[in-house]
Coordinates of C-alpha atoms in Angstrom, one line a residue:
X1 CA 36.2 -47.6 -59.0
X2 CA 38.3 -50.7 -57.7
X3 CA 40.9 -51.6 -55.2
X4 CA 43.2 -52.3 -57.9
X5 CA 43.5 -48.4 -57.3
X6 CA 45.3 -49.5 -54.1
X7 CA 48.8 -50.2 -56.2
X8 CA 48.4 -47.0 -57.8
X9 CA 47.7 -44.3 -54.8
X10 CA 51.5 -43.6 -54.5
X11 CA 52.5 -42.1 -57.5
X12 CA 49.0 -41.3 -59.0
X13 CA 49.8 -37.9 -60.0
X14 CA 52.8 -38.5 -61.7
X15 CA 51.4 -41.6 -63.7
X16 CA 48.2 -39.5 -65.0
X17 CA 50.7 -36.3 -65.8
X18 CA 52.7 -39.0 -67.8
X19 CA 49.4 -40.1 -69.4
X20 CA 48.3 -36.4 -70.5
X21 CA 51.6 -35.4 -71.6
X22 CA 50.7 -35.6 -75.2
X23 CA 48.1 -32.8 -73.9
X24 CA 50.5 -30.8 -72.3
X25 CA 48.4 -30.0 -69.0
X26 CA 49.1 -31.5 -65.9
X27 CA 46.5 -33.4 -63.3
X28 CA 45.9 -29.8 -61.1
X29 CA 45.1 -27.9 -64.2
X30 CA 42.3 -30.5 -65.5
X31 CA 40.9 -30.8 -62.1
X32 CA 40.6 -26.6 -62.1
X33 CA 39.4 -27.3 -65.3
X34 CA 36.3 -29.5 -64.0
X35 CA 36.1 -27.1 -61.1
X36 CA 35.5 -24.4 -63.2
X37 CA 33.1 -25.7 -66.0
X38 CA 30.8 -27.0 -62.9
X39 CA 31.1 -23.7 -61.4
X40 CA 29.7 -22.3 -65.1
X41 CA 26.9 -25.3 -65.2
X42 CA 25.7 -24.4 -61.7
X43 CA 26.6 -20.7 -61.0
X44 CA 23.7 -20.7 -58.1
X45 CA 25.8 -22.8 -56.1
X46 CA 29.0 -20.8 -55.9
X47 CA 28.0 -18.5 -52.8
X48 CA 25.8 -21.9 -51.0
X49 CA 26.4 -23.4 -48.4
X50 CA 26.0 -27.1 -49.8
X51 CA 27.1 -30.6 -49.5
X52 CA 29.2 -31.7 -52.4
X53 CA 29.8 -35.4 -52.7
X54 CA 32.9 -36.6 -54.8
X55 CA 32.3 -40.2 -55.8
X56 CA 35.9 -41.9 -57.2
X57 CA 37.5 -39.1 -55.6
X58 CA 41.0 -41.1 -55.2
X59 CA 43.9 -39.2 -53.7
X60 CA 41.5 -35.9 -53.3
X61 CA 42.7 -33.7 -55.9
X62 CA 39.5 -32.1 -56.5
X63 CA 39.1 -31.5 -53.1
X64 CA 42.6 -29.6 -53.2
X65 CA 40.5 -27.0 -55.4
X66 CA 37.3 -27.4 -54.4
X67 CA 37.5 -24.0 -52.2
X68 CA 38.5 -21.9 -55.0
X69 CA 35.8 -22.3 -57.1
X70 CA 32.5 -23.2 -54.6
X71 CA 34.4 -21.7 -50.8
X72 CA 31.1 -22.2 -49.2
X73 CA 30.8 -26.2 -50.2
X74 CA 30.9 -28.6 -47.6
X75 CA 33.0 -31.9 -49.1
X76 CA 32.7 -35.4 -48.9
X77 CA 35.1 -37.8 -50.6
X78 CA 34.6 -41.6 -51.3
X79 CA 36.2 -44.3 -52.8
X80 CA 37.0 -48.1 -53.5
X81 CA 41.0 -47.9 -53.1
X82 CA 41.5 -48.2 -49.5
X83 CA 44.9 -47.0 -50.0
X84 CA 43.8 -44.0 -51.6
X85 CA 41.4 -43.1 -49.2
X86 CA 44.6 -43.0 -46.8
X87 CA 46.7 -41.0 -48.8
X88 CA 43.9 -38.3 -49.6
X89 CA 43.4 -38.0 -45.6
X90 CA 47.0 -37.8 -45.3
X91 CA 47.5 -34.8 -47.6
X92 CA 44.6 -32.9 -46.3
X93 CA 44.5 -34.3 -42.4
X94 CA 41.6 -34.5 -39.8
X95 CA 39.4 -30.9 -41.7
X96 CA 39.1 -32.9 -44.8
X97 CA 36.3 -36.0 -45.1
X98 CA 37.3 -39.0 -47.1
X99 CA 35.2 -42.5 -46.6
X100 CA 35.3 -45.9 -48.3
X101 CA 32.7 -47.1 -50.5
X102 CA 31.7 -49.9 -47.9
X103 CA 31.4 -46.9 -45.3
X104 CA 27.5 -46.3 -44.5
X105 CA 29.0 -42.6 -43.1
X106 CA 29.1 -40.9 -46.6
X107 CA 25.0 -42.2 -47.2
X108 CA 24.0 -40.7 -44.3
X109 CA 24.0 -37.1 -46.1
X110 CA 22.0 -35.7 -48.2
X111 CA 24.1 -33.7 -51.3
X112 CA 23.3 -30.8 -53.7
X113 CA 25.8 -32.0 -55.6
X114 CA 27.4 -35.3 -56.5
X115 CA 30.1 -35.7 -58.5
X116 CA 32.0 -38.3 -60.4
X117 CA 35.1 -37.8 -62.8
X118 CA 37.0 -40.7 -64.5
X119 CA 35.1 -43.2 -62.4
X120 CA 32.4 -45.0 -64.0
X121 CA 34.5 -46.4 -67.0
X122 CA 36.7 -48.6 -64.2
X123 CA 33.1 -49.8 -63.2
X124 CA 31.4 -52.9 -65.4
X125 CA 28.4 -51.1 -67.2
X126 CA 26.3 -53.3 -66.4
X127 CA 26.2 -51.8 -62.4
X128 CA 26.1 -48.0 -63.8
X129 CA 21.9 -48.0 -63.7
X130 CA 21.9 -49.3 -59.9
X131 CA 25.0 -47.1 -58.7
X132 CA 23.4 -44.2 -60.1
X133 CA 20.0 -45.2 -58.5
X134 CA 21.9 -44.9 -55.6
X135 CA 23.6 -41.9 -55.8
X136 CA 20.5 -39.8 -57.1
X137 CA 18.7 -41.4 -53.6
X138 CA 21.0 -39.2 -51.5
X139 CA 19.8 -35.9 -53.6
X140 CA 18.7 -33.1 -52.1
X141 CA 15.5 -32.1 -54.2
X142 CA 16.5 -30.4 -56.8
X143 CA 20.0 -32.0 -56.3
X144 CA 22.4 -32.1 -59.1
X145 CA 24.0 -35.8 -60.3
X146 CA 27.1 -35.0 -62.7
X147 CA 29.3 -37.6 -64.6
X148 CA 32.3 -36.5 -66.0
X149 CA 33.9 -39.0 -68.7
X150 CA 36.2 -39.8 -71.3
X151 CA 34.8 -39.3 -74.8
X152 CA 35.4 -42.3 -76.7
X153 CA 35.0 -40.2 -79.9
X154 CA 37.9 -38.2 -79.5
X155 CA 41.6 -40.4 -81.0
X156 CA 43.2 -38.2 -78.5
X157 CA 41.6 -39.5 -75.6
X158 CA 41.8 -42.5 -76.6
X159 CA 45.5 -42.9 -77.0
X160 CA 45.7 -41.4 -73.6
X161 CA 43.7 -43.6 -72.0
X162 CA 45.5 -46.7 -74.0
X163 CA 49.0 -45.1 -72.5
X164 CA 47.7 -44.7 -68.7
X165 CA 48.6 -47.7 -66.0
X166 CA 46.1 -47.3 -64.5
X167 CA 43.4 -47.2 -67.1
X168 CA 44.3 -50.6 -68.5
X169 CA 40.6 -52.2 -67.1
X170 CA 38.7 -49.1 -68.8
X171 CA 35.7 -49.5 -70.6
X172 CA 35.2 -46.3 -72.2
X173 CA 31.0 -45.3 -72.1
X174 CA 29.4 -43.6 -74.7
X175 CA 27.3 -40.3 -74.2
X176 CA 24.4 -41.4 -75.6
X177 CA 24.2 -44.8 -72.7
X178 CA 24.6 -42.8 -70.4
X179 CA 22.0 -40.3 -70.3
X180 CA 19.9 -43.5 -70.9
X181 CA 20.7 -44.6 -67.9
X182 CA 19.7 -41.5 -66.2
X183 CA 16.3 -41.0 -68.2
X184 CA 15.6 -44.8 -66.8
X185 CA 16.3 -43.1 -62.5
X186 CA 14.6 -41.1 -63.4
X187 CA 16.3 -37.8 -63.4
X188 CA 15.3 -34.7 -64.9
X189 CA 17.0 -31.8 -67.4
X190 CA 19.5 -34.3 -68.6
X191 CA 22.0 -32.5 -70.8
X192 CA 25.4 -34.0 -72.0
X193 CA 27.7 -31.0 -72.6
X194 CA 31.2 -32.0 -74.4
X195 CA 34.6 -30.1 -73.1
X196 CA 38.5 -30.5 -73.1
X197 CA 39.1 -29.3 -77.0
X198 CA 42.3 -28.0 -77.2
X199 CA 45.9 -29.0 -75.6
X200 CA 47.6 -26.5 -74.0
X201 CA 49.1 -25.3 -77.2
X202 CA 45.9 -23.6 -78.3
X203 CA 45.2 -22.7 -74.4
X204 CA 44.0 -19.3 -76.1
X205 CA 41.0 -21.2 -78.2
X206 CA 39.4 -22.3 -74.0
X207 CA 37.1 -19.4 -73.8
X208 CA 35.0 -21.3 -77.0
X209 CA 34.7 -24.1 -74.9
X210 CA 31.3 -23.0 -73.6
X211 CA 30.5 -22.6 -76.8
X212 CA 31.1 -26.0 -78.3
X213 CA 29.0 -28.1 -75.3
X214 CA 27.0 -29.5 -78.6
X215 CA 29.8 -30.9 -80.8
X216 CA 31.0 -34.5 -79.7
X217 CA 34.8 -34.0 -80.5
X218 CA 35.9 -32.4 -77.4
X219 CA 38.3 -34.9 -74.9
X220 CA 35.7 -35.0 -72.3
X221 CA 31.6 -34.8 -71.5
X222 CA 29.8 -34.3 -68.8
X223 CA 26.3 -35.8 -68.4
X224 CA 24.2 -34.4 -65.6
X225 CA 20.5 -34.2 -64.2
X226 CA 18.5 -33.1 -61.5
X227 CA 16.7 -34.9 -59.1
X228 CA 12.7 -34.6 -59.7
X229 CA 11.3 -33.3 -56.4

């Protein structure tokens, strides 16, 4: 995350559906898209009533969906941009919960679930072991610490990120570093699942996605543990 996000708040959405045009989805169907494959990693939490933390969540767009896919989720927001933080509280007004990072408010929960998509490649990787520390300290036992990321494997992704404004400081992290870093938390159950395979073209192929979790060509993976009790 970083305040250079600031400069970016007010046109996000169109930027990052300029960015995945090549893909031919747009920024609401990928954040369904994460909605839905946490829903399918974590099925036991869809009728909860839970604490959900979204870490980088910028303008809130995964808090737009959040209540379609987990209605009983109780949703926290944070991030660096100051000025996104504004804009997210604007769109959703006083029902929704958006901090800064430097806020203590959003550490004063405890979370089930704690999320993070597109956020730890703006971050220097030599701060991911310590922020993640942190983040797996507000876990509920048996909490769940998910990182969603670019797959620097995939040319597609690549070129995207190369293409997107605001990705110009990103630093994409390999799979394999990161679920070091969460082995050295420690957390436990680490799995890194791979997603996002096909462009909207070959929309009909999705339902092999869960399928595929094992082979390191899809757009995206997700790396995710669970706090040891």
């Amino acid at each position: 995350m970083t305040k250079a996000f600031d400069s970016f708040s007010k046109n996000y959405n169109k930027d990052l559906n300029d960015a995945l045009r090549l893909t031919g989805y747009d920024s609401s169907t990928l954040t369904k898209a994460k909605l839905l494959k946490l829903q399918a990693l974590f099925p036991e939490l869809v009728p909860l009533h839970f604490n959900l933390l979204d870490f980088g969540c910028g303008i809130g767009n995964l808090y737009e969906s959040v209540k379609q896919f987990f209605p009983n989720a109780s949703y926290t927001g944070v991030d660096d941009s100051g000025e996104s933080i504004n804009k997210a509280q604007s769109r959703f007004g006083n029902n929704s919960i958006f901090h800064n990072l430097n806020s203590e408010n959003w550490k004063k929960t405890q979370y089930n679930l704690i999320f993070s998509a597109g956020a730890f490649h703006h971050i220097p990787h030599d701060e991911h072991k310590n922020i993640l520390k942190e983040l797996s300290g507000l876990l509920k036992p048996n909490g769940k610490l998910v990182i969603w990321e670019h797959n620097p494997f995939n040319p597609i992704t690549k070129k995207i990120v190369t293409d997107c404004v605001f990705d110009q400081d990103a630093v994409l992290i390999y799979p394999h570093q990161m679920k070091k870093n969460m082995l050295g938390i420690p957390l436990t159950n680490i799995r890194i699942v791979y997603t996002t395979f096909f462009p909207k073209s070959l929309s009909f192929l999705n339902v092999l996605d869960p399928y595929m979790g094992w082979l390191p060509l899809g757009g995206q993976f997700v790396t995710y543990g669970e706090k040891i009790e």
